[in-house]
Amino acid sequence: MSALPRILVIATGGTIAGLAPSPAEPGVYAAGVVDAPALLAAVPALGELAELRAEQLFALDSSDLGPAHWIALACRVRLALSDPELDAVVVTHGTDTLEESAYFLQLAVDTVKPVVMTAAMRPANALSADGPANLYDAVSLATAPGSASHGVLVTLGGTIFHAVGLRKLHTGRLDAFAGDRRGPAGSTNGPELFRPPPAQRALVDPAALTELPMVEILHVAAGSSPALLEAALQAGARGLVLALPGNGTVPQAWRGPIARATAAGIPVMRASRCGSGAVGRHPDDAALGTLAVGDLPASQARVALMLALARQQPALLRQLLAAP
Ligand code: SIN
């Protein structure tokens, strides 16, 4: 009998499973084409790390994933981790909305077993494809004893991140991701985790959810009309995240519409349109009824707000924003 760790690899699509008509032009390709067994077969050295099982959950570009997919993924990961025959789970995913799925999983999966997500910036048949090395690093990380109790870890390009605060900052570079202002969680050399596990634990049971309330992110540019806000509310948004200039500055023209929305019970969060850095509390929050997102990127603040609305628990949001 094998003494290797037993790992389930759940594939969801993305560029890591993408194929380009021409390997020399990796910018034009179809995502989510290579199936889960083929992804594993492309990296024979994985067999020395773990006893692997492959499963195809979705075969999608991650820009086509949404709350129903996050819920299904979290339910599948929880079920796998409850199986005494499995020691860890690895999820392959697209990079474009990896930050949303990783954060949702972090809030919906409570386990000491390693959960590692990975992705790739180049399709599977590109010259110098990064997917095979990223998958190898993810499985290696999932077998490392130090990965236990870290919640959801994400690895790409030799760097390890915690799910909370993760953000994609570059459209094309292999090291496209960053963590919050405290930086990455570790390096795949080793692998080594040099930050402590995040304090935030699972807060929701995904099996109790079917969909999530509509929350929209509004990008506020110089001179943007607050009619955007009215339009989002008319379209049915139950909460808003504003990606504001700088460190979350509210333009004068937006103050009245924001105050009216919050007075009507619509939660409005102040985030930044800058790719990195935190948005701290400001006297405007008391004046306008807004909430600062702290270290979360707008994409993850939206997920937090969706969950708080779904659970009808404003306290849940404060708990998420307070987490270090
Ligand atoms: C996707 O997010 O599914 C496509 C882009 C990528 O994986 O890099």
Coordinates of C-alpha atoms and ligand atoms in Angstrom, one line a residue:
M1 CA 0.0 0.0 0.0
S2 CA 1.3 3.5 -0.8
A3 CA 2.4 5.6 2.1
L4 CA 2.1 8.8 0.0
P5 CA -0.4 11.5 1.0
R6 CA -3.8 11.1 -0.8
I7 CA -4.9 14.2 -2.7
L8 CA -7.9 15.0 -4.7
V9 CA -7.2 17.5 -7.6
I10 CA -10.4 19.3 -8.5
A11 CA -10.2 21.0 -11.9
T12 CA -12.4 24.0 -12.8
G13 CA -11.0 25.2 -16.1
G14 CA -8.9 28.3 -16.6
T15 CA -5.8 29.0 -18.6
I16 CA -4.0 26.2 -16.8
A17 CA -6.3 24.0 -18.8
G18 CA -6.2 26.2 -21.9
L19 CA -5.0 25.4 -25.4
A20 CA -3.7 27.9 -28.0
P21 CA -4.0 27.3 -31.7
S22 CA -0.3 28.3 -31.9
P23 CA 2.0 27.6 -29.0
A24 CA 4.1 30.7 -30.0
E25 CA 1.1 33.0 -29.6
P26 CA -0.1 32.1 -26.0
G27 CA -2.3 35.3 -25.7
V28 CA -5.0 33.8 -27.9
Y29 CA -6.5 30.5 -26.6
A30 CA -9.5 28.7 -25.3
A31 CA -9.5 28.2 -21.5
G32 CA -10.7 25.1 -19.7
V33 CA -10.1 22.6 -22.6
V34 CA -7.6 20.1 -21.1
D35 CA -9.4 17.8 -18.7
A36 CA -8.3 16.9 -15.1
P37 CA -6.6 13.5 -15.9
A38 CA -4.6 15.1 -18.7
L39 CA -3.5 17.9 -16.5
L40 CA -2.0 15.4 -14.1
A41 CA -0.6 13.2 -16.8
A42 CA 1.4 16.2 -18.1
V43 CA 3.4 16.2 -14.9
P44 CA 4.6 12.7 -14.3
A45 CA 6.8 13.8 -11.3
L46 CA 3.5 14.3 -9.3
G47 CA 3.4 10.6 -8.8
E48 CA 6.4 10.8 -6.5
L49 CA 4.7 13.4 -4.3
A50 CA 1.3 12.0 -3.7
E51 CA -1.4 9.4 -4.6
L52 CA -3.6 11.6 -6.8
R53 CA -7.2 11.5 -7.9
A54 CA -8.5 13.9 -10.5
E55 CA -12.0 15.3 -10.8
Q56 CA -13.5 17.7 -13.3
L57 CA -16.0 20.0 -11.5
F58 CA -16.2 22.7 -14.2
A59 CA -14.4 23.4 -17.5
L60 CA -14.8 27.2 -17.6
D61 CA -13.0 30.4 -18.0
S62 CA -13.1 31.8 -14.5
S63 CA -14.8 35.0 -15.7
D64 CA -17.8 32.8 -16.3
L65 CA -17.9 31.6 -12.6
G66 CA -20.2 33.1 -10.1
P67 CA -21.8 32.6 -6.7
A68 CA -23.5 29.3 -7.7
H69 CA -20.1 27.9 -8.8
W70 CA -18.4 29.1 -5.6
I71 CA -21.1 27.3 -3.5
A72 CA -20.8 24.1 -5.5
L73 CA -17.0 24.2 -5.2
A74 CA -17.1 24.8 -1.5
C75 CA -19.6 22.0 -1.0
R76 CA -17.4 19.6 -3.0
V77 CA -14.2 20.6 -1.1
R78 CA -15.9 20.2 2.2
L79 CA -17.2 16.7 1.3
A80 CA -13.7 15.7 0.1
L81 CA -12.1 16.9 3.3
S82 CA -14.5 14.9 5.4
D83 CA -13.3 11.8 3.6
P84 CA -10.8 10.0 5.9
E85 CA -9.2 8.5 2.7
L86 CA -8.1 12.0 1.6
D87 CA -5.4 14.1 3.1
A88 CA -5.7 17.3 1.1
V89 CA -7.4 19.0 -1.8
V90 CA -5.8 20.9 -4.7
V91 CA -8.0 23.1 -6.9
T92 CA -7.0 24.2 -10.4
H93 CA -8.7 27.5 -11.5
G94 CA -8.5 30.4 -13.8
T95 CA -6.5 33.4 -12.7
D96 CA -9.0 36.1 -13.5
T97 CA -11.4 35.5 -10.6
L98 CA -9.2 33.3 -8.5
E99 CA -9.3 35.9 -5.7
E100 CA -13.1 35.6 -5.4
S101 CA -13.2 31.8 -5.4
A102 CA -10.3 31.5 -3.0
Y103 CA -11.8 34.0 -0.5
F104 CA -15.2 32.3 -0.7
L105 CA -13.6 28.9 0.0
Q106 CA -11.7 30.4 2.9
L107 CA -15.0 31.5 4.4
A108 CA -16.9 28.3 3.7
V109 CA -14.4 25.5 4.4
D110 CA -13.3 24.8 7.9
T111 CA -10.5 22.2 8.0
V112 CA -7.0 21.6 9.3
K113 CA -6.3 19.6 6.1
P114 CA -4.4 21.6 3.4
V115 CA -6.5 23.2 0.7
V116 CA -4.3 24.7 -2.1
M117 CA -5.4 26.5 -5.2
T118 CA -3.3 27.1 -8.3
A119 CA -3.6 28.5 -11.8
A120 CA -1.5 29.6 -14.7
M121 CA -0.9 32.6 -16.9
R122 CA 0.0 30.7 -20.0
P123 CA -2.1 27.9 -21.7
A124 CA -1.0 24.3 -21.3
N125 CA 0.6 24.1 -24.8
A126 CA 2.4 27.4 -24.7
L127 CA 6.2 27.5 -25.0
S128 CA 7.3 27.8 -21.3
A129 CA 3.8 27.0 -20.0
D130 CA 3.7 27.8 -16.2
G131 CA 0.9 25.4 -15.4
P132 CA 2.9 22.2 -14.9
A133 CA 5.3 23.8 -12.4
N134 CA 2.5 25.6 -10.6
L135 CA 0.5 22.3 -10.3
Y136 CA 3.7 20.6 -9.0
D137 CA 4.2 23.3 -6.4
A138 CA 0.5 23.1 -5.4
V139 CA 0.7 19.4 -4.8
S140 CA 4.0 19.7 -3.0
L141 CA 2.5 22.4 -0.8
A142 CA -0.5 20.3 -0.1
T143 CA 1.7 17.5 1.2
A144 CA 3.8 19.7 3.4
P145 CA 2.9 19.4 7.1
G146 CA 3.3 23.1 7.6
S147 CA 0.4 23.8 5.3
A148 CA -2.2 22.3 7.7
S149 CA -4.4 24.9 9.4
H150 CA -3.5 27.7 7.0
G151 CA -7.0 27.8 5.5
V152 CA -6.9 28.2 1.7
L153 CA -3.5 28.7 0.2
V154 CA -2.8 29.8 -3.3
T155 CA 0.4 29.3 -5.2
L156 CA 1.6 30.6 -8.6
G157 CA 5.0 31.5 -9.9
G158 CA 6.9 30.2 -6.9
T159 CA 5.0 32.3 -4.4
I160 CA 2.4 31.3 -1.8
F161 CA -0.4 33.5 -0.7
H162 CA -3.2 33.3 1.8
A163 CA -6.6 33.6 0.2
V164 CA -7.6 36.6 2.3
G165 CA -6.2 39.8 0.6
L166 CA -5.2 38.0 -2.6
R167 CA -5.4 40.1 -5.8
K168 CA -4.4 39.7 -9.4
L169 CA -2.4 42.8 -10.3
H170 CA -1.0 42.1 -13.7
T171 CA -2.7 41.1 -17.0
G172 CA 0.2 39.0 -18.3
R173 CA 3.2 38.5 -16.0
L174 CA 3.8 35.0 -14.6
D175 CA 3.9 36.6 -11.1
A176 CA 0.6 38.4 -11.6
F177 CA -0.6 38.1 -8.0
A178 CA 0.0 39.9 -4.7
G179 CA -1.2 39.4 -1.2
D180 CA -2.4 42.2 1.2
R181 CA 0.0 44.8 2.5
R182 CA 1.8 42.2 4.6
G183 CA 2.9 40.5 1.4
P184 CA 3.0 36.8 0.4
A185 CA 2.5 33.9 2.9
G186 CA 5.5 32.0 1.7
S187 CA 7.7 30.6 -1.0
T188 CA 7.6 27.2 -2.8
N189 CA 11.3 26.8 -2.1
G190 CA 11.0 24.3 0.7
P191 CA 8.0 25.0 0.6
E192 CA 8.2 27.6 3.4
L193 CA 5.4 29.5 5.0
F194 CA 6.7 32.6 6.7
R195 CA 3.4 34.2 7.8
P196 CA 1.2 32.7 10.5
P197 CA -2.2 31.2 9.5
P198 CA -4.9 33.9 9.0
A199 CA -7.2 34.3 12.1
Q200 CA -10.3 34.2 9.9
R201 CA -12.0 30.9 10.0
A202 CA -15.0 29.5 8.1
L203 CA -18.1 31.4 8.8
V204 CA -20.7 30.0 6.5
D205 CA -22.0 26.6 5.6
P206 CA -22.2 26.6 1.8
A207 CA -24.8 23.8 1.9
A208 CA -27.2 26.4 3.4
L209 CA -26.8 28.7 0.4
T210 CA -28.2 28.5 -3.1
E211 CA -27.5 31.9 -4.6
L212 CA -26.1 35.1 -3.1
P213 CA -27.7 38.6 -3.1
M214 CA -26.7 40.9 -5.9
V215 CA -23.8 43.2 -4.9
E216 CA -22.0 45.4 -7.5
I217 CA -18.6 47.0 -7.6
L218 CA -18.7 50.5 -9.1
H219 CA -15.5 52.0 -10.4
V220 CA -15.5 55.7 -9.6
A221 CA -13.3 57.7 -12.1
A222 CA -12.6 61.4 -12.1
G223 CA -15.9 63.1 -12.9
S224 CA -17.9 59.8 -12.8
S225 CA -21.7 60.3 -12.5
P226 CA -23.4 59.0 -9.4
A227 CA -26.1 58.0 -11.7
L228 CA -24.1 54.7 -11.8
L229 CA -25.1 54.1 -8.2
E230 CA -28.8 54.8 -8.9
A231 CA -28.6 52.5 -11.9
A232 CA -27.1 49.6 -9.9
L233 CA -29.8 50.0 -7.2
Q234 CA -32.5 50.0 -9.9
A235 CA -31.0 46.9 -11.4
G236 CA -31.6 45.2 -8.0
A237 CA -28.3 45.5 -6.2
R238 CA -28.7 45.0 -2.5
G239 CA -25.3 46.3 -1.6
L240 CA -22.5 48.3 -3.3
V241 CA -18.7 48.3 -3.1
L242 CA -17.2 51.6 -4.5
A243 CA -13.8 51.3 -6.0
L244 CA -12.9 54.9 -5.2
P245 CA -9.9 57.0 -6.1
G246 CA -6.8 56.8 -3.9
N247 CA -7.3 55.6 -0.4
G248 CA -11.1 55.5 -0.7
T249 CA -11.9 59.2 -1.2
V250 CA -15.6 60.0 -1.9
P251 CA -16.1 62.7 -4.5
Q252 CA -18.5 65.5 -3.5
A253 CA -21.0 64.6 -6.1
W254 CA -21.4 61.1 -4.7
R255 CA -22.0 62.1 -1.1
G256 CA -25.7 62.7 -1.3
P257 CA -26.6 59.6 -3.3
I258 CA -24.4 57.4 -1.0
A259 CA -26.0 58.9 2.2
R260 CA -29.5 58.3 0.7
A261 CA -28.6 54.7 -0.2
T262 CA -27.3 53.9 3.3
A263 CA -30.2 55.6 5.0
A264 CA -32.5 53.3 2.9
G265 CA -30.6 50.3 4.3
I266 CA -28.3 49.6 1.4
P267 CA -24.8 48.8 2.7
V268 CA -22.1 50.8 0.8
M269 CA -18.4 49.9 1.2
R270 CA -15.5 52.1 0.5
A271 CA -12.7 50.3 -1.4
S272 CA -10.0 51.6 -3.6
R273 CA -9.5 51.5 -7.4
C274 CA -5.7 51.3 -6.7
G275 CA -4.6 47.7 -7.0
S276 CA -2.9 47.5 -3.6
G277 CA -2.9 49.1 -0.2
A278 CA -5.6 49.3 2.5
V279 CA -8.6 51.6 2.9
G280 CA -8.9 52.5 6.6
R281 CA -11.8 54.1 8.5
H282 CA -12.5 57.8 7.8
P283 CA -14.9 60.4 9.4
D284 CA -16.9 60.1 6.1
D285 CA -18.0 56.6 7.3
A286 CA -19.9 58.1 10.2
A287 CA -21.2 60.9 8.0
L288 CA -22.3 58.8 5.1
G289 CA -23.0 55.4 6.7
T290 CA -20.2 53.7 4.7
L291 CA -17.9 50.9 5.7
A292 CA -14.1 50.8 4.9
V293 CA -12.9 47.6 3.4
G294 CA -9.6 47.5 5.3
D295 CA -7.1 45.1 3.6
L296 CA -9.6 43.4 1.3
P297 CA -9.6 44.2 -2.4
A298 CA -12.9 45.3 -3.8
S299 CA -13.5 41.9 -5.3
Q300 CA -13.3 40.2 -1.9
A301 CA -15.2 42.9 -0.1
R302 CA -18.0 42.2 -2.5
V303 CA -18.0 38.5 -1.5
A304 CA -18.0 39.4 2.2
L305 CA -20.9 41.7 1.7
M306 CA -22.8 39.1 -0.3
L307 CA -22.4 36.6 2.5
A308 CA -23.3 39.1 5.2
L309 CA -26.5 39.9 3.2
A310 CA -27.3 36.2 2.6
R311 CA -27.0 35.5 6.3
Q312 CA -28.8 38.7 7.2
Q313 CA -25.9 39.4 9.6
P314 CA -24.3 42.8 9.5
A315 CA -22.1 41.7 12.4
L316 CA -20.6 39.1 10.1
L317 CA -19.3 41.9 7.8
R318 CA -17.7 43.7 10.8
Q319 CA -16.1 40.4 11.8
L320 CA -14.7 39.9 8.3
L321 CA -13.4 43.4 8.0
A322 CA -11.8 43.3 11.4
A323 CA -9.9 40.2 10.7
P324 CA -6.1 40.8 10.5
Ligands
SIN1 C1 -9.5 32.3 -16.6 O1 -9.4 33.0 -15.6 O2 -10.2 31.3 -16.6 C2 -8.7 32.7 -17.8 C3 -7.4 33.4 -17.5 C4 -6.4 32.7 -16.7 O3 -6.7 31.6 -16.2 O4 -5.3 33.2 -16.6

